[in-house]
PDB file of N, CA and C in Angstrom:
ATOM      1  N   MET A   1       0.733  -0.633  -0.051  1.00  0.00           N
ATOM      2  CA  MET A   1       0.167   0.482  -0.063  1.00  0.00           C
ATOM      3  C   MET A   1       0.816   1.430  -0.172  1.00  0.00           C
ATOM      4  N   PRO A   2       0.661   1.453  -0.969  1.00  0.00           N
ATOM      5  CA  PRO A   2       2.082   2.969  -1.043  1.00  0.00           C
ATOM      6  C   PRO A   2       0.856   4.076  -0.999  1.00  0.00           C
ATOM      7  N   ILE A   3       1.945   5.156   0.040  1.00  0.00           N
ATOM      8  CA  ILE A   3       1.488   6.565  -0.069  1.00  0.00           C
ATOM      9  C   ILE A   3       2.411   6.696   0.190  1.00  0.00           C
ATOM     10  N   VAL A   4       1.639   8.253  -0.378  1.00  0.00           N
ATOM     11  CA  VAL A   4       2.750   9.823  -1.503  1.00  0.00           C
ATOM     12  C   VAL A   4       2.178  10.358  -0.785  1.00  0.00           C
ATOM     13  N   THR A   5       2.669  11.329   0.064  1.00  0.00           N
ATOM     14  CA  THR A   5       3.233  12.739   0.183  1.00  0.00           C
ATOM     15  C   THR A   5       3.648  13.533  -0.453  1.00  0.00           C
ATOM     16  N   ILE A   6       3.119  14.890  -0.876  1.00  0.00           N
ATOM     17  CA  ILE A   6       3.664  16.260  -2.127  1.00  0.00           C
ATOM     18  C   ILE A   6       3.316  17.027  -0.886  1.00  0.00           C
ATOM     19  N   GLN A   7       3.879  18.210  -1.200  1.00  0.00           N
ATOM     20  CA  GLN A   7       4.293  18.591  -0.447  1.00  0.00           C
ATOM     21  C   GLN A   7       4.263  20.140  -1.429  1.00  0.00           C
ATOM     22  N   ILE A   8       3.630  20.780  -1.281  1.00  0.00           N
ATOM     23  CA  ILE A   8       3.690  22.154  -1.808  1.00  0.00           C
ATOM     24  C   ILE A   8       3.212  23.551  -1.621  1.00  0.00           C
ATOM     25  N   THR A   9       3.851  25.022  -1.931  1.00  0.00           N
ATOM     26  CA  THR A   9       3.150  26.224  -1.355  1.00  0.00           C
ATOM     27  C   THR A   9       1.959  26.963  -1.415  1.00  0.00           C
ATOM     28  N   ARG A  10       1.439  26.610   0.227  1.00  0.00           N
ATOM     29  CA  ARG A  10       0.183  27.499  -0.676  1.00  0.00           C
ATOM     30  C   ARG A  10       0.376  29.364  -1.411  1.00  0.00           C
ATOM     31  N   GLU A  11      -0.022  28.772  -2.799  1.00  0.00           N
ATOM     32  CA  GLU A  11      -0.624  29.664  -3.508  1.00  0.00           C
ATOM     33  C   GLU A  11      -0.643  29.503  -5.000  1.00  0.00           C
ATOM     34  N   GLY A  12      -1.177  29.415  -5.521  1.00  0.00           N
ATOM     35  CA  GLY A  12      -1.997  29.692  -7.246  1.00  0.00           C
ATOM     36  C   GLY A  12      -0.800  29.616  -8.262  1.00  0.00           C
ATOM     37  N   THR A  13      -1.554  29.260  -9.171  1.00  0.00           N
ATOM     38  CA  THR A  13      -0.805  29.278  -9.687  1.00  0.00           C
ATOM     39  C   THR A  13      -1.618  29.872 -11.107  1.00  0.00           C
ATOM     40  N   ALA A  14      -2.254  30.951 -10.523  1.00  0.00           N
ATOM     41  CA  ALA A  14      -3.534  31.661 -11.684  1.00  0.00           C
ATOM     42  C   ALA A  14      -2.893  33.318 -10.506  1.00  0.00           C
ATOM     43  N   PRO A  15      -3.177  34.401 -11.423  1.00  0.00           N
ATOM     44  CA  PRO A  15      -3.096  35.367 -10.362  1.00  0.00           C
ATOM     45  C   PRO A  15      -4.555  35.264  -9.654  1.00  0.00           C
ATOM     46  N   GLY A  16      -4.083  36.150  -8.228  1.00  0.00           N
ATOM     47  CA  GLY A  16      -5.348  36.063  -7.714  1.00  0.00           C
ATOM     48  C   GLY A  16      -5.589  34.984  -6.983  1.00  0.00           C
ATOM     49  N   ALA A  17      -4.908  34.016  -7.133  1.00  0.00           N
ATOM     50  CA  ALA A  17      -5.551  32.792  -6.506  1.00  0.00           C
ATOM     51  C   ALA A  17      -4.456  32.177  -5.388  1.00  0.00           C
ATOM     52  N   THR A  18      -5.041  31.704  -4.242  1.00  0.00           N
ATOM     53  CA  THR A  18      -4.450  32.113  -2.637  1.00  0.00           C
ATOM     54  C   THR A  18      -3.900  29.855  -2.756  1.00  0.00           C
ATOM     55  N   ALA A  19      -4.240  29.112  -3.957  1.00  0.00           N
ATOM     56  CA  ALA A  19      -4.151  28.220  -3.640  1.00  0.00           C
ATOM     57  C   ALA A  19      -3.930  26.696  -4.557  1.00  0.00           C
ATOM     58  N   ALA A  20      -3.786  25.592  -4.771  1.00  0.00           N
ATOM     59  CA  ALA A  20      -3.312  25.251  -5.974  1.00  0.00           C
ATOM     60  C   ALA A  20      -5.242  24.342  -6.184  1.00  0.00           C
ATOM     61  N   THR A  21      -5.562  24.011  -7.386  1.00  0.00           N
ATOM     62  CA  THR A  21      -7.012  24.646  -7.485  1.00  0.00           C
ATOM     63  C   THR A  21      -7.646  22.554  -7.050  1.00  0.00           C
ATOM     64  N   ALA A  22      -8.929  22.464  -7.127  1.00  0.00           N
ATOM     65  CA  ALA A  22      -8.744  20.683  -6.837  1.00  0.00           C
ATOM     66  C   ALA A  22      -8.567  20.212  -8.268  1.00  0.00           C
ATOM     67  N   ALA A  23      -8.539  21.150  -9.632  1.00  0.00           N
ATOM     68  CA  ALA A  23      -8.815  20.217 -10.885  1.00  0.00           C
ATOM     69  C   ALA A  23      -7.360  20.001 -10.350  1.00  0.00           C
ATOM     70  N   GLU A  24      -5.953  21.049  -9.769  1.00  0.00           N
ATOM     71  CA  GLU A  24      -4.798  20.309 -10.019  1.00  0.00           C
ATOM     72  C   GLU A  24      -4.077  19.460  -9.338  1.00  0.00           C
ATOM     73  N   LYS A  25      -5.159  19.487  -8.374  1.00  0.00           N
ATOM     74  CA  LYS A  25      -4.682  18.649  -6.879  1.00  0.00           C
ATOM     75  C   LYS A  25      -5.366  17.083  -7.850  1.00  0.00           C
ATOM     76  N   SER A  26      -6.858  17.038  -7.831  1.00  0.00           N
ATOM     77  CA  SER A  26      -6.891  15.775  -8.791  1.00  0.00           C
ATOM     78  C   SER A  26      -6.090  15.437  -9.908  1.00  0.00           C
ATOM     79  N   ALA A  27      -5.118  15.739 -10.437  1.00  0.00           N
ATOM     80  CA  ALA A  27      -4.498  15.863 -11.877  1.00  0.00           C
ATOM     81  C   ALA A  27      -3.365  15.595 -11.192  1.00  0.00           C
ATOM     82  N   LEU A  28      -2.851  16.385  -9.905  1.00  0.00           N
ATOM     83  CA  LEU A  28      -1.589  15.088  -9.008  1.00  0.00           C
ATOM     84  C   LEU A  28      -1.733  14.176  -8.776  1.00  0.00           C
ATOM     85  N   ILE A  29      -2.842  13.387  -8.060  1.00  0.00           N
ATOM     86  CA  ILE A  29      -3.516  12.379  -7.690  1.00  0.00           C
ATOM     87  C   ILE A  29      -3.212  11.242  -8.896  1.00  0.00           C
ATOM     88  N   GLU A  30      -4.336  11.628  -9.565  1.00  0.00           N
ATOM     89  CA  GLU A  30      -4.282  11.086 -10.758  1.00  0.00           C
ATOM     90  C   GLU A  30      -2.704  10.402 -10.831  1.00  0.00           C
ATOM     91  N   GLY A  31      -2.431  11.835 -11.553  1.00  0.00           N
ATOM     92  CA  GLY A  31      -0.813  11.190 -12.473  1.00  0.00           C
ATOM     93  C   GLY A  31       0.128  10.453 -11.334  1.00  0.00           C
ATOM     94  N   VAL A  32       0.175  11.160  -9.730  1.00  0.00           N
ATOM     95  CA  VAL A  32       0.974  10.088  -8.974  1.00  0.00           C
ATOM     96  C   VAL A  32       0.957   8.300  -9.267  1.00  0.00           C
ATOM     97  N   SER A  33      -0.743   8.490  -9.113  1.00  0.00           N
ATOM     98  CA  SER A  33      -0.998   7.576  -8.791  1.00  0.00           C
ATOM     99  C   SER A  33      -1.137   6.135 -10.288  1.00  0.00           C
ATOM    100  N   LYS A  34      -0.937   6.525 -10.812  1.00  0.00           N
ATOM    101  CA  LYS A  34      -0.653   6.206 -12.515  1.00  0.00           C
ATOM    102  C   LYS A  34       0.726   5.926 -12.853  1.00  0.00           C
ATOM    103  N   LEU A  35       1.710   6.634 -11.966  1.00  0.00           N
ATOM    104  CA  LEU A  35       2.907   6.715 -11.997  1.00  0.00           C
ATOM    105  C   LEU A  35       3.590   5.152 -11.548  1.00  0.00           C
ATOM    106  N   LEU A  36       2.811   4.905 -10.180  1.00  0.00           N
ATOM    107  CA  LEU A  36       3.049   3.645  -9.185  1.00  0.00           C
ATOM    108  C   LEU A  36       2.424   2.734  -9.947  1.00  0.00           C
ATOM    109  N   LEU A  37       0.767   2.714 -10.724  1.00  0.00           N
ATOM    110  CA  LEU A  37       0.960   1.512 -11.283  1.00  0.00           C
ATOM    111  C   LEU A  37       1.490   1.302 -12.376  1.00  0.00           C
ATOM    112  N   ASP A  38       2.140   2.027 -13.091  1.00  0.00           N
ATOM    113  CA  ASP A  38       2.941   1.641 -14.296  1.00  0.00           C
ATOM    114  C   ASP A  38       4.779   0.994 -14.439  1.00  0.00           C
ATOM    115  N   VAL A  39       4.903   1.960 -13.051  1.00  0.00           N
ATOM    116  CA  VAL A  39       6.724   1.735 -12.571  1.00  0.00           C
ATOM    117  C   VAL A  39       6.653   0.278 -11.682  1.00  0.00           C
ATOM    118  N   LEU A  40       5.290   0.128 -10.641  1.00  0.00           N
ATOM    119  CA  LEU A  40       5.592  -0.965  -9.871  1.00  0.00           C
ATOM    120  C   LEU A  40       4.076  -1.625  -9.603  1.00  0.00           C
ATOM    121  N   ASN A  41       3.550  -1.533 -10.351  1.00  0.00           N
ATOM    122  CA  ASN A  41       2.627  -2.169 -10.539  1.00  0.00           C
ATOM    123  C   ASN A  41       1.325  -2.719  -9.280  1.00  0.00           C
ATOM    124  N   LYS A  42       1.318  -1.243  -8.492  1.00  0.00           N
ATOM    125  CA  LYS A  42       0.617  -0.601  -7.614  1.00  0.00           C
ATOM    126  C   LYS A  42      -0.414  -0.144  -8.154  1.00  0.00           C
ATOM    127  N   PRO A  43      -1.519  -1.595  -7.501  1.00  0.00           N
ATOM    128  CA  PRO A  43      -3.179  -1.158  -7.911  1.00  0.00           C
ATOM    129  C   PRO A  43      -3.521   0.377  -7.400  1.00  0.00           C
ATOM    130  N   LEU A  44      -4.648   0.713  -8.324  1.00  0.00           N
ATOM    131  CA  LEU A  44      -5.007   2.399  -7.822  1.00  0.00           C
ATOM    132  C   LEU A  44      -5.224   2.350  -6.511  1.00  0.00           C
ATOM    133  N   ASP A  45      -6.279   0.851  -6.368  1.00  0.00           N
ATOM    134  CA  ASP A  45      -7.193   1.152  -4.846  1.00  0.00           C
ATOM    135  C   ASP A  45      -6.149   1.155  -3.524  1.00  0.00           C
ATOM    136  N   SER A  46      -4.990   0.570  -4.189  1.00  0.00           N
ATOM    137  CA  SER A  46      -4.193   0.787  -3.246  1.00  0.00           C
ATOM    138  C   SER A  46      -3.062   1.860  -2.515  1.00  0.00           C
ATOM    139  N   THR A  47      -3.568   2.172  -3.496  1.00  0.00           N
ATOM    140  CA  THR A  47      -2.585   3.753  -3.060  1.00  0.00           C
ATOM    141  C   THR A  47      -3.190   5.209  -2.977  1.00  0.00           C
ATOM    142  N   PHE A  48      -2.467   5.725  -2.097  1.00  0.00           N
ATOM    143  CA  PHE A  48      -3.230   6.477  -1.173  1.00  0.00           C
ATOM    144  C   PHE A  48      -1.773   8.012  -1.687  1.00  0.00           C
ATOM    145  N   VAL A  49      -2.300   9.023  -1.782  1.00  0.00           N
ATOM    146  CA  VAL A  49      -1.647  10.846  -1.967  1.00  0.00           C
ATOM    147  C   VAL A  49      -2.069  11.728  -1.267  1.00  0.00           C
ATOM    148  N   VAL A  50      -1.802  12.251  -0.696  1.00  0.00           N
ATOM    149  CA  VAL A  50      -2.173  12.805   0.319  1.00  0.00           C
ATOM    150  C   VAL A  50      -1.089  14.440   0.246  1.00  0.00           C
ATOM    151  N   ILE A  51      -1.850  15.845  -0.317  1.00  0.00           N
ATOM    152  CA  ILE A  51      -1.349  16.685  -0.998  1.00  0.00           C
ATOM    153  C   ILE A  51      -1.847  17.630   0.396  1.00  0.00           C
ATOM    154  N   ASP A  52       0.096  18.485   0.945  1.00  0.00           N
ATOM    155  CA  ASP A  52       0.423  18.690   1.749  1.00  0.00           C
ATOM    156  C   ASP A  52       0.466  20.129   1.509  1.00  0.00           C
ATOM    157  N   GLU A  53      -0.469  21.224   2.027  1.00  0.00           N
ATOM    158  CA  GLU A  53       0.466  22.622   1.143  1.00  0.00           C
ATOM    159  C   GLU A  53       0.361  23.330   2.511  1.00  0.00           C
ATOM    160  N   VAL A  54       2.061  24.222   2.675  1.00  0.00           N
ATOM    161  CA  VAL A  54       2.469  24.628   3.379  1.00  0.00           C
ATOM    162  C   VAL A  54       2.009  26.054   3.019  1.00  0.00           C
ATOM    163  N   GLU A  55       1.914  26.776   3.744  1.00  0.00           N
ATOM    164  CA  GLU A  55       2.026  28.689   3.642  1.00  0.00           C
ATOM    165  C   GLU A  55       3.342  29.016   3.513  1.00  0.00           C
ATOM    166  N   LEU A  56       3.328  30.005   2.490  1.00  0.00           N
ATOM    167  CA  LEU A  56       5.077  30.477   2.006  1.00  0.00           C
ATOM    168  C   LEU A  56       5.618  30.987   3.478  1.00  0.00           C
ATOM    169  N   GLU A  57       5.458  31.631   4.237  1.00  0.00           N
ATOM    170  CA  GLU A  57       5.702  32.078   5.858  1.00  0.00           C
ATOM    171  C   GLU A  57       6.134  30.638   6.759  1.00  0.00           C
ATOM    172  N   ASN A  58       6.001  29.576   6.107  1.00  0.00           N
ATOM    173  CA  ASN A  58       6.199  28.172   6.905  1.00  0.00           C
ATOM    174  C   ASN A  58       7.128  27.349   5.562  1.00  0.00           C
ATOM    175  N   TRP A  59       7.605  27.867   4.578  1.00  0.00           N
ATOM    176  CA  TRP A  59       8.713  27.269   3.460  1.00  0.00           C
ATOM    177  C   TRP A  59       9.498  28.454   3.538  1.00  0.00           C
ATOM    178  N   GLY A  60      10.820  26.889   3.609  1.00  0.00           N
ATOM    179  CA  GLY A  60      12.560  28.126   3.744  1.00  0.00           C
ATOM    180  C   GLY A  60      12.738  28.199   2.661  1.00  0.00           C
ATOM    181  N   ARG A  61      14.440  29.582   2.256  1.00  0.00           N
ATOM    182  CA  ARG A  61      15.428  28.557   1.148  1.00  0.00           C
ATOM    183  C   ARG A  61      16.625  29.272   1.669  1.00  0.00           C
ATOM    184  N   GLY A  62      17.309  29.251   1.783  1.00  0.00           N
ATOM    185  CA  GLY A  62      18.730  30.076   1.643  1.00  0.00           C
ATOM    186  C   GLY A  62      18.472  30.729   3.282  1.00  0.00           C
ATOM    187  N   GLY A  63      18.387  30.032   3.758  1.00  0.00           N
ATOM    188  CA  GLY A  63      17.737  30.334   5.363  1.00  0.00           C
ATOM    189  C   GLY A  63      16.678  31.854   5.691  1.00  0.00           C
ATOM    190  N   LEU A  64      16.412  31.813   4.558  1.00  0.00           N
ATOM    191  CA  LEU A  64      14.713  33.032   5.013  1.00  0.00           C
ATOM    192  C   LEU A  64      13.408  32.793   4.641  1.00  0.00           C
ATOM    193  N   ALA A  65      12.351  32.121   4.720  1.00  0.00           N
ATOM    194  CA  ALA A  65      11.144  32.266   4.361  1.00  0.00           C
ATOM    195  C   ALA A  65      10.815  33.253   2.696  1.00  0.00           C
ATOM    196  N   VAL A  66      10.030  31.632   2.550  1.00  0.00           N
ATOM    197  CA  VAL A  66      10.127  31.867   0.633  1.00  0.00           C
ATOM    198  C   VAL A  66       9.853  33.686   0.241  1.00  0.00           C
ATOM    199  N   PRO A  67       9.012  34.263   0.869  1.00  0.00           N
ATOM    200  CA  PRO A  67       8.818  35.917   0.948  1.00  0.00           C
ATOM    201  C   PRO A  67       9.698  36.580   0.525  1.00  0.00           C
ATOM    202  N   GLN A  68      10.822  36.634   1.769  1.00  0.00           N
ATOM    203  CA  GLN A  68      11.627  37.169   2.092  1.00  0.00           C
ATOM    204  C   GLN A  68      12.654  36.719   0.773  1.00  0.00           C
ATOM    205  N   TYR A  69      12.786  35.199   0.514  1.00  0.00           N
ATOM    206  CA  TYR A  69      13.842  35.278  -0.008  1.00  0.00           C
ATOM    207  C   TYR A  69      13.908  35.024  -1.754  1.00  0.00           C
ATOM    208  N   ARG A  70      12.209  35.377  -1.993  1.00  0.00           N
ATOM    209  CA  ARG A  70      11.268  36.076  -3.344  1.00  0.00           C
ATOM    210  C   ARG A  70      12.561  37.614  -3.151  1.00  0.00           C
ATOM    211  N   GLU A  71      12.382  38.036  -2.302  1.00  0.00           N
ATOM    212  CA  GLU A  71      12.017  39.798  -2.625  1.00  0.00           C
ATOM    213  C   GLU A  71      13.779  39.690  -2.901  1.00  0.00           C
ATOM    214  N   GLN A  72      14.698  39.059  -1.877  1.00  0.00           N
ATOM    215  CA  GLN A  72      16.009  39.281  -2.652  1.00  0.00           C
ATOM    216  C   GLN A  72      16.545  38.740  -3.672  1.00  0.00           C
ATOM    217  N   GLN A  73      15.967  37.562  -3.976  1.00  0.00           N
ATOM    218  CA  GLN A  73      15.786  37.408  -5.583  1.00  0.00           C
ATOM    219  C   GLN A  73      15.687  38.488  -6.715  1.00  0.00           C
ATOM    220  N   ASN A  74      14.514  39.025  -6.263  1.00  0.00           N
ATOM    221  CA  ASN A  74      14.308  39.705  -6.789  1.00  0.00           C
ATOM    222  C   ASN A  74      14.841  41.123  -6.894  1.00  0.00           C
ATOM    223  N   ALA A  75      15.349  40.968  -6.086  1.00  0.00           N
ATOM    224  CA  ALA A  75      16.480  41.869  -5.867  1.00  0.00           C
ATOM    225  C   ALA A  75      17.136  41.897  -6.716  1.00  0.00           C
ATOM    226  N   GLY A  76      18.716  41.030  -6.751  1.00  0.00           N
ATOM    227  CA  GLY A  76      19.322  41.076  -7.146  1.00  0.00           C
ATOM    228  C   GLY A  76      20.508  40.138  -6.173  1.00  0.00           C
ATOM    229  N   GLY A  77      19.820  39.908  -5.276  1.00  0.00           N
ATOM    230  CA  GLY A  77      20.766  38.932  -4.298  1.00  0.00           C
ATOM    231  C   GLY A  77      21.478  37.962  -5.204  1.00  0.00           C
ATOM    232  N   SER A  78      21.996  37.221  -4.730  1.00  0.00           N
ATOM    233  CA  SER A  78      22.653  36.149  -5.492  1.00  0.00           C
ATOM    234  C   SER A  78      22.013  34.607  -4.240  1.00  0.00           C
ATOM    235  N   GLU A  79      22.389  33.573  -4.590  1.00  0.00           N
ATOM    236  CA  GLU A  79      21.400  32.306  -4.523  1.00  0.00           C
ATOM    237  C   GLU A  79      22.306  31.503  -2.973  1.00  0.00           C
TER     238      GLU A  79
END
């Protein structure tokens, strides 16, 4: 019984969106489940997919929360 956890930041892919859409999440679940079926022969009905959306302030890179990291990158800071 595979369990797959996908972590994404809580932001949308379209202007004004604050999270991934239900359709995007559905596509992730379907795609991951099919990949496990195709590669490892794991039945779709035994595969669990969990999507964990994390607030930007709770996700960091380079010692900074994502919003501050992006500000730094946009200002021309080094990676």
